[in-house]
mmCIF file of C-alpha atoms in Angstrom:
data_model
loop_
_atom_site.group_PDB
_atom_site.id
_atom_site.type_symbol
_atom_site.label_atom_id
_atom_site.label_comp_id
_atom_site.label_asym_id
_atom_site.label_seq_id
_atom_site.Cartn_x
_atom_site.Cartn_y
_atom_site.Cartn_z
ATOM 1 C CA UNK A 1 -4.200 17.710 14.267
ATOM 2 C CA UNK A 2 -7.738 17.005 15.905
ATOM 3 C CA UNK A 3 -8.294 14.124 13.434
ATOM 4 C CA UNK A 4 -5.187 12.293 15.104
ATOM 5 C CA UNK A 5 -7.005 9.098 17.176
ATOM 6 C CA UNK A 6 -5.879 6.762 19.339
ATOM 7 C CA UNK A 7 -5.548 2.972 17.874
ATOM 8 C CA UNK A 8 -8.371 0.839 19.215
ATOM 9 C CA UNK A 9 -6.714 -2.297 21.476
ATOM 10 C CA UNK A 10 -6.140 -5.225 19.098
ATOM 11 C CA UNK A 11 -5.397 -8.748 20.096
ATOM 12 C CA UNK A 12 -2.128 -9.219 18.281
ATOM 13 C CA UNK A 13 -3.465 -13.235 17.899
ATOM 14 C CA UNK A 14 -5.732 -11.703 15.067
ATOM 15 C CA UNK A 15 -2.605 -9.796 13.463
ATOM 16 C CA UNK A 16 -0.460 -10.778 10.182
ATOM 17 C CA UNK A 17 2.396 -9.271 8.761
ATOM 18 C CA UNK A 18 4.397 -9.560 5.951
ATOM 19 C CA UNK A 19 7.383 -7.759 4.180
ATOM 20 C CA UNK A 20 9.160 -8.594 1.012
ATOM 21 C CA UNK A 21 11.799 -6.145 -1.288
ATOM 22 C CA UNK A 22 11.010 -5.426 -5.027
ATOM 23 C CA UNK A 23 13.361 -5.922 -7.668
ATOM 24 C CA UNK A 24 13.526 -1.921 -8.140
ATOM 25 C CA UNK A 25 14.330 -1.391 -4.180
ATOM 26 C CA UNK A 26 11.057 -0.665 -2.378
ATOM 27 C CA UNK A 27 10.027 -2.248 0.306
ATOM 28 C CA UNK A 28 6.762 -3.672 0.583
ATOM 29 C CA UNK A 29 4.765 -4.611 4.291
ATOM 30 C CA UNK A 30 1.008 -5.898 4.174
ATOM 31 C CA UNK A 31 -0.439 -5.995 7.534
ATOM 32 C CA UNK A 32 -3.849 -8.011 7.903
ATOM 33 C CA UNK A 33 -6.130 -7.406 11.332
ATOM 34 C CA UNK A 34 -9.351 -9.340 11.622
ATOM 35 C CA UNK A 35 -11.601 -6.822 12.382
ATOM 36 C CA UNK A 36 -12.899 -4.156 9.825
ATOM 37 C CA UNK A 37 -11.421 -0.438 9.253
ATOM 38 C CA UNK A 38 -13.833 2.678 8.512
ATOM 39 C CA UNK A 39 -12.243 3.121 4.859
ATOM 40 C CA UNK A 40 -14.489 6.007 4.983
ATOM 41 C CA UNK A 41 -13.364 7.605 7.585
ATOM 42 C CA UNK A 42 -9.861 7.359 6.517
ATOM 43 C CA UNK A 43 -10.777 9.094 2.957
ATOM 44 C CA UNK A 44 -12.237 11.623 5.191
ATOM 45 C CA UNK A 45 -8.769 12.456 7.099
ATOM 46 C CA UNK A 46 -7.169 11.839 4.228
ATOM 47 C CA UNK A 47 -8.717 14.718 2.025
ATOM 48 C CA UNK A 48 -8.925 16.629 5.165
ATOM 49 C CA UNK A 49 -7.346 19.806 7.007
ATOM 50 C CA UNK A 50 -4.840 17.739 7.832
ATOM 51 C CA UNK A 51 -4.002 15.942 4.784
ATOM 52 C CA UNK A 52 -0.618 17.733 4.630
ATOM 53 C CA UNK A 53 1.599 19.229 7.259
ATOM 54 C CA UNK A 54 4.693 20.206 7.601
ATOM 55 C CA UNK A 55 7.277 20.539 10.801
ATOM 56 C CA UNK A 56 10.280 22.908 11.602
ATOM 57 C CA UNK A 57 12.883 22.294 14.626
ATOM 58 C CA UNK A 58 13.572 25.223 16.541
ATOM 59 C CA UNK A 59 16.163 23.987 18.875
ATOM 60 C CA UNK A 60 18.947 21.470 19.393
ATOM 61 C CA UNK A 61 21.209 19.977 17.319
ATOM 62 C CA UNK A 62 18.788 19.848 14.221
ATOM 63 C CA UNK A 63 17.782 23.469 14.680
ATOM 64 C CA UNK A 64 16.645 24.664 11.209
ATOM 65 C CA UNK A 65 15.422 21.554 9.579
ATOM 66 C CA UNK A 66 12.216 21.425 8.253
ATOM 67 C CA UNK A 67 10.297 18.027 6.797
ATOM 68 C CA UNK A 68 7.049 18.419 5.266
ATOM 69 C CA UNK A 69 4.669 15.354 3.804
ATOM 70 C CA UNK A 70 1.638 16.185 0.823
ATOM 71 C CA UNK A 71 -0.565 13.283 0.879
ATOM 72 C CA UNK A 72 -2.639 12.595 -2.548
ATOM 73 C CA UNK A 73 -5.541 9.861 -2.173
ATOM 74 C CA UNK A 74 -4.397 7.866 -6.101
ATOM 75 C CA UNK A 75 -6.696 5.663 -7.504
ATOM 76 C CA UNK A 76 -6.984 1.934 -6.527
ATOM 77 C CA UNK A 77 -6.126 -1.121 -8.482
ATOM 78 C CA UNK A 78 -9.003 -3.156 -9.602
ATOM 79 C CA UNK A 79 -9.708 -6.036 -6.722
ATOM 80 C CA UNK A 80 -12.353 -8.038 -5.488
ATOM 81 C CA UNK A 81 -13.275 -5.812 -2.434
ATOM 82 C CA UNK A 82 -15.966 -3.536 -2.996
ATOM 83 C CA UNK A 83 -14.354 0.379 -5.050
ATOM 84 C CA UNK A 84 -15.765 1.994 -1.888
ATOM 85 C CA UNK A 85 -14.112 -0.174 0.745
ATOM 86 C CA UNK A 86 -10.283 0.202 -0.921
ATOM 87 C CA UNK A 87 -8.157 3.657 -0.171
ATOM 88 C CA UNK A 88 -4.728 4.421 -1.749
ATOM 89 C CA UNK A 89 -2.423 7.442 -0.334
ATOM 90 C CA UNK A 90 0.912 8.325 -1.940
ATOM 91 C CA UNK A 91 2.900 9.955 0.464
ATOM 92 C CA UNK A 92 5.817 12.591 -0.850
ATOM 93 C CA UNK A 93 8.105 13.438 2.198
ATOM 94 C CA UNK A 94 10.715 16.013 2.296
ATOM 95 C CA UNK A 95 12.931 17.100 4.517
ATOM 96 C CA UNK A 96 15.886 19.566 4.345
ATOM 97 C CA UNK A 97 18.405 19.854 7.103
ATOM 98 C CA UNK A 98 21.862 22.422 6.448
ATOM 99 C CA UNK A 99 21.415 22.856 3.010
ATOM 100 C CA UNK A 100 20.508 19.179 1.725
ATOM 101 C CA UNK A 101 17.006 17.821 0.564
ATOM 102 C CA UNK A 102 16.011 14.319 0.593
ATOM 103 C CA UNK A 103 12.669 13.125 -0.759
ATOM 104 C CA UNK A 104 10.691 10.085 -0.315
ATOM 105 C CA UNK A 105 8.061 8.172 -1.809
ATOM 106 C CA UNK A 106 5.432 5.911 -0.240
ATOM 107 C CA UNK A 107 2.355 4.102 -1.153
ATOM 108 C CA UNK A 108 -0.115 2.903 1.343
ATOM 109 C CA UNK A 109 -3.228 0.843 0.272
ATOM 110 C CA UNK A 110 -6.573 0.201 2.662
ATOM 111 C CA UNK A 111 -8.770 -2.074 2.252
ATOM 112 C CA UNK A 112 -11.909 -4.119 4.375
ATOM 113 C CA UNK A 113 -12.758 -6.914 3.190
ATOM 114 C CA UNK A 114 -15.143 -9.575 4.838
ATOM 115 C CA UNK A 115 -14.660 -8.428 8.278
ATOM 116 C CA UNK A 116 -10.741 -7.738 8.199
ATOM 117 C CA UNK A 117 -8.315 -5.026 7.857
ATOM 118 C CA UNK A 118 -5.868 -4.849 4.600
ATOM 119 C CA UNK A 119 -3.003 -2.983 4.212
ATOM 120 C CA UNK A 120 0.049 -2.692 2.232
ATOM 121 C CA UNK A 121 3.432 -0.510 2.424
ATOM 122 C CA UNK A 122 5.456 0.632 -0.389
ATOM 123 C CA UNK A 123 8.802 2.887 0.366
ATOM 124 C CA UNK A 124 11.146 3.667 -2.039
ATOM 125 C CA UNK A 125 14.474 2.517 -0.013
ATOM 126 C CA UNK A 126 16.529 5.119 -2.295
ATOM 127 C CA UNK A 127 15.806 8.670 -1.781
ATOM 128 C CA UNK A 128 14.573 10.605 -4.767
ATOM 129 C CA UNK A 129 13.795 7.665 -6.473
ATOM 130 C CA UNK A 130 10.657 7.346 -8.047
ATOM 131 C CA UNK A 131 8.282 4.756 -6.775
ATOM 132 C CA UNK A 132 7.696 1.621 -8.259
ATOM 133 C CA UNK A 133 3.970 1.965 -9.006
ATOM 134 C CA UNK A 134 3.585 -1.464 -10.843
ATOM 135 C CA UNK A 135 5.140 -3.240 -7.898
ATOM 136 C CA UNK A 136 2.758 -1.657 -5.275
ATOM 137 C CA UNK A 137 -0.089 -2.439 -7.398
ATOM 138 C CA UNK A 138 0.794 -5.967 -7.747
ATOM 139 C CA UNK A 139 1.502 -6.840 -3.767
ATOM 140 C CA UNK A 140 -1.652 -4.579 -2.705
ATOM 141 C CA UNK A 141 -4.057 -6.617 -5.750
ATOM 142 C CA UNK A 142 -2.841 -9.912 -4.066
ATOM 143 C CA UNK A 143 -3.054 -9.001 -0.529
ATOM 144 C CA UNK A 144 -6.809 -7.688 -0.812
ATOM 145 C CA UNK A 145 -8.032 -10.398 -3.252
ATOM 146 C CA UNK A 146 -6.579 -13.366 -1.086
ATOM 147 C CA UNK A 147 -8.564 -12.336 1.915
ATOM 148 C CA UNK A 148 -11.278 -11.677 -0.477
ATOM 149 C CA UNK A 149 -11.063 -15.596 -1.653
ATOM 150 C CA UNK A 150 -10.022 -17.258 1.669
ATOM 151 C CA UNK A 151 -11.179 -14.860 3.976
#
């Protein structure tokens, strides 16, 4: 897709990262840069031409599978960063390879908030199983609002 861009060069000094399970079996990453990200922009792609796609292989060993991934924008938990600054996808991924279907689930949360970069993770680690909304909510609301208190 043309709305695919290169990542801008980041000193990884002024990069955080953390990753935790929930009690249902998700997995949960928050990732914090200190610079800002174009929320904007990424509602743009995100509602885009591109906002779904899907792939078949041709060739090879794997000839025949096809994965496709629908992404929805969801609304946003209530934080302290500004509505307009805070973007949540769900991501529903399926592929099918010789007859069997697996699905998965993921969350992904956005946010700038005074001058950094906020994000958050949430895959289901079972596939088919439905996402643990209340869990993504919870580790996105505390990841946005403590760079929103400590900045």
């Amino acid at each position: 897709s043309s709305d695919l861009q290169k990542l801008p060069d980041v000193d990884a000094s002024k990069l955080g990262v953390a990753v935790a399970t929930s009690t249902s079996g998700g997995i949960l990453s928050e990732g914090l840069a200190a610079q800002s990200s174009d929320v904007a922009a990424a509602r743009a792609r995100a509602t885009g031409p591109c906002k779904n796609f899907s792939i078949t292989i041709n060739t090879g060993a794997a000839a025949g599978t096809t994965a496709t991934a629908t992404n929805t924008v969801i609304p946003a938990p209530a934080t302290q960063a500004d509505p307009g600054d805070v973007l949540v996808l769900r991501q529903d991924q399926k592929v099918s390879t010789a007859g069997q279907v697996v699905t998965v689930t993921t969350y992904t949360g956005f946010a700038s908030v005074k001058g950094y970069s906020v994000s958050a993770l949430y895959t289901a680690t079972t596939p088919g199983s439905a996402p643990d909304d209340a869990a993504f909510r919870q580790f996105f609301t505390a990841a946005v609002n403590k760079v929103a208190a400590d900045g």
